[in-house]
Structure formats: C-alpha cells, structure tokens
XYZ file of C-alpha atoms in Angstrom:
109
model
C 0.000 0.000 0.000
C 0.939 3.639 -0.370
C -0.410 7.047 0.429
C -2.028 9.291 -2.154
C -2.197 13.066 -2.534
C -5.669 14.129 -3.641
C -7.411 17.102 -5.232
C -7.246 19.592 -2.387
C -3.465 19.866 -2.859
C -3.975 21.438 -6.290
C -3.164 25.160 -6.214
C -2.204 24.923 -2.524
C 0.939 22.799 -2.471
C 1.646 23.111 1.217
C 4.854 21.231 1.943
C 4.507 20.497 5.654
C 4.253 16.801 4.719
C 7.662 16.859 3.057
C 9.512 17.751 6.259
C 8.287 14.661 8.109
C 8.657 12.055 5.357
C 11.400 9.623 6.403
C 11.975 8.330 2.859
C 11.615 11.524 0.805
C 8.882 10.056 -1.388
C 7.205 13.361 -2.314
C 7.655 14.870 -5.745
C 6.786 18.376 -6.829
C 4.684 19.321 -9.810
C 3.998 22.947 -10.769
C 0.927 23.269 -8.539
C 0.578 19.868 -6.845
C 2.653 17.484 -4.757
C 2.398 13.756 -5.277
C 3.802 10.612 -3.748
C 6.104 8.149 -5.461
C 4.228 4.902 -4.734
C 7.406 2.863 -5.109
C 9.152 4.816 -2.349
C 6.296 5.348 0.138
C 6.628 3.046 3.151
C 3.055 3.666 4.329
C 4.138 5.198 7.633
C 1.338 7.815 7.580
C 3.352 10.537 9.327
C 2.497 12.922 6.482
C -1.270 12.627 6.912
C -1.725 14.794 10.027
C 0.849 17.319 8.748
C -1.126 18.267 5.630
C -3.011 21.557 6.242
C -5.208 20.777 3.218
C -6.107 17.296 4.512
C -5.261 16.024 1.022
C -3.278 12.865 1.893
C -4.906 9.485 2.410
C -3.857 5.875 2.664
C -4.694 4.301 -0.679
C -7.442 2.173 0.847
C -8.994 5.274 2.472
C -9.093 7.570 -0.564
C -12.663 8.903 -0.762
C -14.800 7.566 -3.591
C -14.854 10.923 -5.382
C -11.024 11.103 -5.256
C -10.169 7.609 -6.543
C -8.744 8.948 -9.818
C -5.914 10.518 -7.819
C -4.445 7.082 -7.183
C -3.730 6.865 -10.904
C -2.760 10.542 -11.159
C -0.025 10.054 -8.526
C 1.232 6.998 -10.432
C 1.167 8.711 -13.831
C 2.912 11.858 -12.624
C 5.605 9.727 -11.017
C 6.058 7.565 -14.115
C 6.344 10.632 -16.354
C 9.831 11.205 -14.946
C 9.375 14.977 -15.329
C 9.282 15.831 -11.642
C 11.966 15.841 -8.962
C 11.825 14.834 -5.335
C 11.181 17.547 -2.822
C 12.901 17.006 0.514
C 12.494 20.314 2.340
C 9.568 22.539 3.120
C 8.990 25.480 0.790
C 6.435 28.258 0.998
C 2.980 27.253 -0.204
C 1.676 28.830 -3.382
C 0.887 32.524 -2.910
C -2.887 32.078 -2.922
C -2.956 28.648 -1.281
C -5.211 29.685 1.576
C -7.799 30.964 -0.911
C -7.781 27.617 -2.784
C -7.735 25.359 0.278
C -11.077 23.561 0.495
C -12.409 24.599 -2.913
C -14.056 21.837 -4.929
C -13.515 20.837 -8.551
C -9.838 21.779 -8.799
C -8.788 18.885 -11.056
C -9.204 21.138 -14.104
C -6.339 23.270 -12.753
C -3.845 20.439 -12.274
C -0.650 21.213 -14.164
C 1.124 18.097 -15.390
C-alpha cells in the first residue's frame, strides 16, 4: 500500500508533509505534490501534517477522489518531476484555494 495526494493539494501545495517524510517520497509538480508509490513506506506521518487534509492511505481515498491514485502513479512515471525534501512556501494564494471543490481542471502536469 501507499499514500495518495488528492485534489485539495492542487493550487495549494503546502509542503509540511515533506519535512516529516522519512523516505523523501514526495515529488513536486507545478501546482501539486504527489507521492512516489514505489518509495512510500506507508508510515502515515504525512497525513496529520497536511493543512489541506489532502493525503490518504490508498485504501482510504474517498470515492470521489479515486482517480488521484492513478494521477499520482502517472505523474511519477512521467519522470518529469523531482523529489522535494524540504519545506517550501505554499503557493501565494494557497489559503484561498484550500477547500475549494472541482480543482482537477487546474492540475498542471
């Protein structure tokens, strides 16, 4: 099993989760973080650190967020994105986007 970053991370990209990850399995897209499923050890320390509440264990991903399991895999397999190992500032308008619905259309791949 692995953990999955879901829709609420889009246009927020808080990186609190990155600081606590013991295996550095997060990768950074332009406006979204995702988890390398091959590196995640399923420790769950990132879950309570996410201010957007966007990280779930794969088996707990809400029904309306299931497509993010595949999105995390595809973004990882693209090879375009690098690991992020240290906290960075969130996107400038992250607090305005946190909690908004229907953000998938804004995902930059």
